[in-house]
Short mmCIF file of N, CA, C and O in Angstrom, two decimals:
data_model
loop_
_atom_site.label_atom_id
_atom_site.label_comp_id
_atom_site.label_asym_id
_atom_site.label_seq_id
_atom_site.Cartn_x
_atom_site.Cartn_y
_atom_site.Cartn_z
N UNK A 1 -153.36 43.59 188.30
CA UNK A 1 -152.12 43.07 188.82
C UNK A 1 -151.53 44.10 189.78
O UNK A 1 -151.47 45.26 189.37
N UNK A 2 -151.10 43.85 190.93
CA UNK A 2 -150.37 44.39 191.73
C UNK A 2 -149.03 44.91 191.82
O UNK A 2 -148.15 44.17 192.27
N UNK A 3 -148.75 46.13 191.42
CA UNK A 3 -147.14 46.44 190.79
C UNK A 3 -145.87 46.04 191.86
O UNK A 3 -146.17 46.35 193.01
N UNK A 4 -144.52 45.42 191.75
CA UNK A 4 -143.75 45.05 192.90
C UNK A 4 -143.74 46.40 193.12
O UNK A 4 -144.11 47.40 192.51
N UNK A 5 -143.13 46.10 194.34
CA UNK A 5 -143.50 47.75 194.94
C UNK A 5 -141.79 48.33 194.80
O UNK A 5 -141.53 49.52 194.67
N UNK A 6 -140.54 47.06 194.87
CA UNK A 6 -139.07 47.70 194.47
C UNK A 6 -139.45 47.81 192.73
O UNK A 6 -139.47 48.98 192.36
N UNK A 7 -139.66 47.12 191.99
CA UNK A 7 -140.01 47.95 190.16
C UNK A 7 -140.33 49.34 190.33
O UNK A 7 -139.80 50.39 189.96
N UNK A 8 -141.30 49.07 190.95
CA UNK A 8 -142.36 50.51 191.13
C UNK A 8 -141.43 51.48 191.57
O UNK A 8 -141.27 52.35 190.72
N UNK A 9 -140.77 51.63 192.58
CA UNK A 9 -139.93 52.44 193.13
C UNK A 9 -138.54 53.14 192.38
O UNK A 9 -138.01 54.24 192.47
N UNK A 10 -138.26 51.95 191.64
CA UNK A 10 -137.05 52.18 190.69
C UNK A 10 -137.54 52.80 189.31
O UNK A 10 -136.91 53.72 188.77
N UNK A 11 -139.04 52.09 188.60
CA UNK A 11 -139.39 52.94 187.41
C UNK A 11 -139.85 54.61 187.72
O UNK A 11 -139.95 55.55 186.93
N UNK A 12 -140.06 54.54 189.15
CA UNK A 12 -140.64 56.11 189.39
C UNK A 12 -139.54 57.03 189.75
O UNK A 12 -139.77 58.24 189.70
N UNK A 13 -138.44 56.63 190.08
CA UNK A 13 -137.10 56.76 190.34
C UNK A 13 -136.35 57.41 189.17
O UNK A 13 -135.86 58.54 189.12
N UNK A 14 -136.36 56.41 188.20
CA UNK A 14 -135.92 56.90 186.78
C UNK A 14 -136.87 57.86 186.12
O UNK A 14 -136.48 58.57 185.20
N UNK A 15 -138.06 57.89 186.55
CA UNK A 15 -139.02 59.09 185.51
C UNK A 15 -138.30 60.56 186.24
O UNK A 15 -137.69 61.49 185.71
N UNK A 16 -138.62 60.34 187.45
CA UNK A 16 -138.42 61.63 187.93
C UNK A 16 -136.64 62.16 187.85
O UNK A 16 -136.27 63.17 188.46
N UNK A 17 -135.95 61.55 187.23
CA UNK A 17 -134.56 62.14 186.74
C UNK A 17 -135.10 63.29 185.49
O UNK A 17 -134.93 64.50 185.44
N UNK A 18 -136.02 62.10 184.28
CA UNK A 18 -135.95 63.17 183.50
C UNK A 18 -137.27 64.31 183.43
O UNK A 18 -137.50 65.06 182.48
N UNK A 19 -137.86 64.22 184.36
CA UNK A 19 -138.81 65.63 184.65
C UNK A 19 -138.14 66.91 184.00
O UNK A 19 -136.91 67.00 184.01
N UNK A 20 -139.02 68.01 183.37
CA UNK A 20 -140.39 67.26 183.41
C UNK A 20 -140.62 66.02 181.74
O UNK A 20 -139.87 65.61 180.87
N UNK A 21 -141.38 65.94 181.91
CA UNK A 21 -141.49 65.16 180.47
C UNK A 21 -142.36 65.27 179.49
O UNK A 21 -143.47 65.33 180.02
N UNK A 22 -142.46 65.33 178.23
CA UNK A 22 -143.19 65.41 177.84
C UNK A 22 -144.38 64.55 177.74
O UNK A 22 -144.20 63.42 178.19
N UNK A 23 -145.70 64.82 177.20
CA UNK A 23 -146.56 63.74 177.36
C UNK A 23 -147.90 64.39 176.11
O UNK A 23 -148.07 65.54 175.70
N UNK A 24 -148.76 63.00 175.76
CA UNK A 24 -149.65 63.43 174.62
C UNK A 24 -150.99 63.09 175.65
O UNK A 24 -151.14 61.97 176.15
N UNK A 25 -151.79 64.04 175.86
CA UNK A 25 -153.22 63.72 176.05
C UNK A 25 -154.29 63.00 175.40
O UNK A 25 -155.01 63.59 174.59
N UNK A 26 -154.44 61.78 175.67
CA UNK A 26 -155.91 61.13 175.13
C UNK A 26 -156.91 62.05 174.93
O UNK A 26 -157.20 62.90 175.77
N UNK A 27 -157.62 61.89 173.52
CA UNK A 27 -158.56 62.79 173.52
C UNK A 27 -159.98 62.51 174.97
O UNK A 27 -160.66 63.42 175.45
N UNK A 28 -160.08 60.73 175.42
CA UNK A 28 -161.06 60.45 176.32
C UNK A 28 -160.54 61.85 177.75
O UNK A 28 -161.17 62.76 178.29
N UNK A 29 -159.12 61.33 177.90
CA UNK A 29 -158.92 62.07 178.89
C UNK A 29 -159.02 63.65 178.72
O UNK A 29 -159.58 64.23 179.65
N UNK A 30 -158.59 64.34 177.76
CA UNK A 30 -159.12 65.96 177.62
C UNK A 30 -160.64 65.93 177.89
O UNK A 30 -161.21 66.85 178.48
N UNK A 31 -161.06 65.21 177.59
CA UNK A 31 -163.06 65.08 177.48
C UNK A 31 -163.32 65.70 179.30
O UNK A 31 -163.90 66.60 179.89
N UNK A 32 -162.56 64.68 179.54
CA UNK A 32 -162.41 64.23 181.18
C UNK A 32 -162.06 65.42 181.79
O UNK A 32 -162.86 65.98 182.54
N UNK A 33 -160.99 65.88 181.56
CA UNK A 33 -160.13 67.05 182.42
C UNK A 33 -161.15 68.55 182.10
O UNK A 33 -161.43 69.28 183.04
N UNK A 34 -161.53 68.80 181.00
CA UNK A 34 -161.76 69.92 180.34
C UNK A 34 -163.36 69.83 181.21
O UNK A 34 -163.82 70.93 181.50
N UNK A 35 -164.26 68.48 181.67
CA UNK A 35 -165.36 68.76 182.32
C UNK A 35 -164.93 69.09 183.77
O UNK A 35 -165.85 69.62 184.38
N UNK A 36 -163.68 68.92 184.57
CA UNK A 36 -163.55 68.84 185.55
C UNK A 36 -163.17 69.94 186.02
O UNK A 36 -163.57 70.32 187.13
N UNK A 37 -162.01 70.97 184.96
CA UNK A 37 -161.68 72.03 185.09
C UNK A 37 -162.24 72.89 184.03
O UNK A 37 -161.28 73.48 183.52
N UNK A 38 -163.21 73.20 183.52
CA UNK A 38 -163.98 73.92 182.36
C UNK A 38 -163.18 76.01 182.18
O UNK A 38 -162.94 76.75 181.22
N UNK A 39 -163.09 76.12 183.36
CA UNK A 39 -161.86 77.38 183.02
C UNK A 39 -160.69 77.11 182.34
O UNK A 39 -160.14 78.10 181.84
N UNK A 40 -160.18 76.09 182.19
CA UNK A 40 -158.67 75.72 181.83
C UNK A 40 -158.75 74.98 180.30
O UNK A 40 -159.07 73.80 180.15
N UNK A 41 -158.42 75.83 179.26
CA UNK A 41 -158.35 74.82 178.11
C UNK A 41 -157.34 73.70 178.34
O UNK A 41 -156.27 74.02 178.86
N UNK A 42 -157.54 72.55 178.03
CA UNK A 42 -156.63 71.22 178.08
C UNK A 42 -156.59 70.89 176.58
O UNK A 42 -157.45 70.59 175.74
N UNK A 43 -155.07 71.09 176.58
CA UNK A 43 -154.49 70.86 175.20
C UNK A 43 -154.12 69.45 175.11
O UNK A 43 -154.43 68.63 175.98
N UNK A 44 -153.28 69.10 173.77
CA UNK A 44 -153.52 68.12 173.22
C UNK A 44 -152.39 67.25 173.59
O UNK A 44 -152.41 66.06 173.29
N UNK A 45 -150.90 68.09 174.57
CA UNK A 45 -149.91 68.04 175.14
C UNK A 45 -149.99 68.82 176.51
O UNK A 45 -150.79 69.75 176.60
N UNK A 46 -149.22 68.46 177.53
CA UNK A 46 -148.64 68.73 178.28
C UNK A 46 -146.97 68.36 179.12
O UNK A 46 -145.97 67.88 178.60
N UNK A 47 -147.08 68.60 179.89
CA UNK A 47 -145.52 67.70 180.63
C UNK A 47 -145.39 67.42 181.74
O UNK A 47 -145.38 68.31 182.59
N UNK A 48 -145.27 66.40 182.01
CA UNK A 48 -144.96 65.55 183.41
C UNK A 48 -144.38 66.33 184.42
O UNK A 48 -143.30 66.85 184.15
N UNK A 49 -144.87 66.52 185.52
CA UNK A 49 -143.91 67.25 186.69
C UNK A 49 -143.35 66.89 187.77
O UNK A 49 -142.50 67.38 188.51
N UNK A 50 -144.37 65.31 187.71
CA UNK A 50 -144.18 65.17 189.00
C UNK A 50 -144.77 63.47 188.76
O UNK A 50 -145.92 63.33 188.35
N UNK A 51 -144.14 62.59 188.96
CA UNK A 51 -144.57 61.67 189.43
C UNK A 51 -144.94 60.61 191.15
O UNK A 51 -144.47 60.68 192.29
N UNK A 52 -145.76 59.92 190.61
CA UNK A 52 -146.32 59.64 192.29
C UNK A 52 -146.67 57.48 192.08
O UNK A 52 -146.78 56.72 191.12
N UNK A 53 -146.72 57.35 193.66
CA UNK A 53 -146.97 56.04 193.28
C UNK A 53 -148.22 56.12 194.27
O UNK A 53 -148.11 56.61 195.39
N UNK A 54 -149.55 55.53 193.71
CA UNK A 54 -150.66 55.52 194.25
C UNK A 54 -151.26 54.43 194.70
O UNK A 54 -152.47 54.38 194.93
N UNK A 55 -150.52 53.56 194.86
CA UNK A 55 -150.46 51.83 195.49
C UNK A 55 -151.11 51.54 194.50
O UNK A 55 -151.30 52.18 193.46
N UNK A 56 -151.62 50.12 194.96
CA UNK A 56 -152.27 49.09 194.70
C UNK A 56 -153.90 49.10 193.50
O UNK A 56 -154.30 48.36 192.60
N UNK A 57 -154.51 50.62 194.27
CA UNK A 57 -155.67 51.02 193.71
C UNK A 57 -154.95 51.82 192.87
O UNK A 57 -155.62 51.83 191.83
N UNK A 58 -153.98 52.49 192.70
CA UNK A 58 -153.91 53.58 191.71
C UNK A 58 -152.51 53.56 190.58
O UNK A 58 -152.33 53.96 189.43
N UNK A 59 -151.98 53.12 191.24
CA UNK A 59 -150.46 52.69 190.50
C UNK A 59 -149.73 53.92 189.96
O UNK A 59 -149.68 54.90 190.70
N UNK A 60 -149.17 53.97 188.76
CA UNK A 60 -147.75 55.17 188.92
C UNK A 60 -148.76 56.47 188.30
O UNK A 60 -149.69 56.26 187.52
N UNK A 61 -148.56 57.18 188.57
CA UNK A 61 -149.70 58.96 188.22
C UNK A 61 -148.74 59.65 188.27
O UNK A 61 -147.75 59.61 189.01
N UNK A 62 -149.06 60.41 187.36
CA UNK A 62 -148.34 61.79 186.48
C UNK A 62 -149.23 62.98 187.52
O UNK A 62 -150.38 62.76 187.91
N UNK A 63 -148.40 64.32 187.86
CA UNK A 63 -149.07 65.08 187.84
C UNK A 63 -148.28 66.13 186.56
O UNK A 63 -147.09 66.32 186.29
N UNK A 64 -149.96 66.84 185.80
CA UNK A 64 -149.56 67.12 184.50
C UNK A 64 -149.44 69.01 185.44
O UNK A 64 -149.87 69.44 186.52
N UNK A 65 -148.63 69.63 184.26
CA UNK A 65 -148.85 70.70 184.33
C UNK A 65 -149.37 71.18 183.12
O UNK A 65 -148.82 70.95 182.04
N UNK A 66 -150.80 72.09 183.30
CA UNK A 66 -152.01 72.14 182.53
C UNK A 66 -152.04 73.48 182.69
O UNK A 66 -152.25 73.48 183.90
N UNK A 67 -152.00 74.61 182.40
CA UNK A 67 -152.49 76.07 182.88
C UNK A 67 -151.52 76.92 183.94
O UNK A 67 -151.88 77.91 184.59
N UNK A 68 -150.22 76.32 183.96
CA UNK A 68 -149.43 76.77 184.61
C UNK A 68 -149.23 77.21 186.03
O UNK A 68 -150.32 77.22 186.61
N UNK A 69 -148.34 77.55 186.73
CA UNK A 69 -148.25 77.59 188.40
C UNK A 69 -149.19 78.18 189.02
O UNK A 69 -149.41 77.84 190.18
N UNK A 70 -149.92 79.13 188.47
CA UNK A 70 -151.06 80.02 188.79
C UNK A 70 -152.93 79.22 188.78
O UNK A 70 -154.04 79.64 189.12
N UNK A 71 -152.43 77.99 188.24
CA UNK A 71 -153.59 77.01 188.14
C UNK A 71 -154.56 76.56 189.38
O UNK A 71 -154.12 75.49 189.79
N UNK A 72 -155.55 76.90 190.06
CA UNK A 72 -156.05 76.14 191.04
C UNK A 72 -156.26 74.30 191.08
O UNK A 72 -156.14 73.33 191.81
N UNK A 73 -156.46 74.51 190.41
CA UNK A 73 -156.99 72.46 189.93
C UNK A 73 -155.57 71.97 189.53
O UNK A 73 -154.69 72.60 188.93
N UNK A 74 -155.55 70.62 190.03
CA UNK A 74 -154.33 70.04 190.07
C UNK A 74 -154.58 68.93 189.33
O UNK A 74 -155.45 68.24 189.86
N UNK A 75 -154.13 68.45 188.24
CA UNK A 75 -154.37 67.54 187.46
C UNK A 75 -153.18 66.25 187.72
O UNK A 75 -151.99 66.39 187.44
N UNK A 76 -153.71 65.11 188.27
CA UNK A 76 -153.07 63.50 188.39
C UNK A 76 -153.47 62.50 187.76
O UNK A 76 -154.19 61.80 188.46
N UNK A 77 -153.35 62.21 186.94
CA UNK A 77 -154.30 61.14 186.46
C UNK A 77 -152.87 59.62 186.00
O UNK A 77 -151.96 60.04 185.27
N UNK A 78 -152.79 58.60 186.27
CA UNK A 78 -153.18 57.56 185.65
C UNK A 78 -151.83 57.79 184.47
O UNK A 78 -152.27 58.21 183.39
N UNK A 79 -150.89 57.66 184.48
CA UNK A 79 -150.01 56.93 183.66
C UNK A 79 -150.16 56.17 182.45
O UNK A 79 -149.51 56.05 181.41
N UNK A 80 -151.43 55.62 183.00
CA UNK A 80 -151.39 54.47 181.38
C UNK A 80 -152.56 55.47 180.67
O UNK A 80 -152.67 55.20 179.48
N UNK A 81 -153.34 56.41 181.06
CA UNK A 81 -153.76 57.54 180.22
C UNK A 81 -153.26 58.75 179.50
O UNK A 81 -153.88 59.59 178.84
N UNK A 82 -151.81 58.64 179.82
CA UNK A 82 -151.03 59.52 178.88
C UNK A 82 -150.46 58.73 177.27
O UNK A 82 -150.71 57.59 176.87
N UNK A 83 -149.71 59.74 176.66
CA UNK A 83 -149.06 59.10 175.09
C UNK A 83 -147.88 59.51 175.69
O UNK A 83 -147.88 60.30 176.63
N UNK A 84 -146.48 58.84 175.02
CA UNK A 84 -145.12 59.54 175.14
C UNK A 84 -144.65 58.82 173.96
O UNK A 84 -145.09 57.82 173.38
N UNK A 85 -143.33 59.80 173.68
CA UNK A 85 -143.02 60.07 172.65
C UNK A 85 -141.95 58.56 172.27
O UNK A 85 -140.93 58.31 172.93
N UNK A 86 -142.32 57.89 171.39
CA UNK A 86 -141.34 56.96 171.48
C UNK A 86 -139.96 57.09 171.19
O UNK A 86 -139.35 56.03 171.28
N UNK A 87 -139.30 58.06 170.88
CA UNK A 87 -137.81 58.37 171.11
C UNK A 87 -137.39 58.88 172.77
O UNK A 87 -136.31 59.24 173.22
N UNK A 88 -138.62 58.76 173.39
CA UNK A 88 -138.14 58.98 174.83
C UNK A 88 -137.02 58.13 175.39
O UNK A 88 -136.58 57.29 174.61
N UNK A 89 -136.42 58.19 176.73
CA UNK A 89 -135.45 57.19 176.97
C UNK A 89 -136.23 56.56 177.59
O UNK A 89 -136.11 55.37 177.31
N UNK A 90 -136.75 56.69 178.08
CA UNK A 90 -137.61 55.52 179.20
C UNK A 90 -138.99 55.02 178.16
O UNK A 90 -139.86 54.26 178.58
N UNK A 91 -139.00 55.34 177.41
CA UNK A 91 -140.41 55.24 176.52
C UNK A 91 -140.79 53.20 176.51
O UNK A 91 -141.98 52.91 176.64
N UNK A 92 -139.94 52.19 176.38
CA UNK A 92 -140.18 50.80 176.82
C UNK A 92 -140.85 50.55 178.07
O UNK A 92 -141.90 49.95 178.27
N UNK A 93 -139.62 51.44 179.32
CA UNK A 93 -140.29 50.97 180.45
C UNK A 93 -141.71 51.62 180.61
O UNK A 93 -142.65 50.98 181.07
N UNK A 94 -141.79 52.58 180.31
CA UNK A 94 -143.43 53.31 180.52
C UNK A 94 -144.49 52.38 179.77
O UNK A 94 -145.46 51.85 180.31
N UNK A 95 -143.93 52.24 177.65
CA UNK A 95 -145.38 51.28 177.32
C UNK A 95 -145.30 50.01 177.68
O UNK A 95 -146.13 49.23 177.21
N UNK A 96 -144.19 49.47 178.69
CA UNK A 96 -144.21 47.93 179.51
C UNK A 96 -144.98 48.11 180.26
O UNK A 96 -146.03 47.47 180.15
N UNK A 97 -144.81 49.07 181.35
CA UNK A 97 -146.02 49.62 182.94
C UNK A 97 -147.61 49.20 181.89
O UNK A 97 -148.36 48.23 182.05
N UNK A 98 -147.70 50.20 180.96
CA UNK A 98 -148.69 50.38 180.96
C UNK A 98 -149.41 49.53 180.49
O UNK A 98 -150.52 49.27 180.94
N UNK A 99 -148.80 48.87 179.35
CA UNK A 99 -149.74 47.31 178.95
C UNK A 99 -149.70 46.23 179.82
O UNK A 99 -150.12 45.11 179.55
N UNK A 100 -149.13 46.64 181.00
CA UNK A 100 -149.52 45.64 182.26
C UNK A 100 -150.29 45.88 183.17
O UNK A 100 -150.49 45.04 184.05
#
């Protein structure tokens, strides 16, 4: 499905107030990150820094901070591959995005 692009603008709108955020790593996705960046342990948490809208092919992406400012590899992945905490404030609109 193709995200409206004013939703899109307004849910990415509201994430990036509460930056950074917290977030739970899929173990598929550590699998993922930890082959891509093999210097960098990828824990089981990180926190949102930065959100992005990646159109049509990519939709709303987190960039995580993983290994701190000194990190070469830049980790974006995919929104609906993170966990968040369900006492978050936005925690509806995020597991709405994502089961859509």
């Amino acid at each position: 499905m193709i995200d409206d692009p004013e939703k899109t603008a307004l849910f990415i709108s509201r994430l990036k107030e509460l930056l950074p955020i917290n977030a739970g790593i899929a173990k598929d996705l550590q699998r993922s990150l930890a082959a891509k960046s093999p210097e960098i342990p990828i824990p089981a948490k990180c926190q949102v820094v930065d959100v992005l809208n990646l159109g049509d092919e990519g939709g709303v992406a987190c960039c995580l901070d993983i290994g701190g400012s000194g990190t070469a590899a830049v980790h974006i992945v995919s929104i609906t591959h993170l966990l968040f905490d369900r006492h978050s404030p936005l925690f509806r609109d995020i597991d709405t995005y994502q089961r859509r």
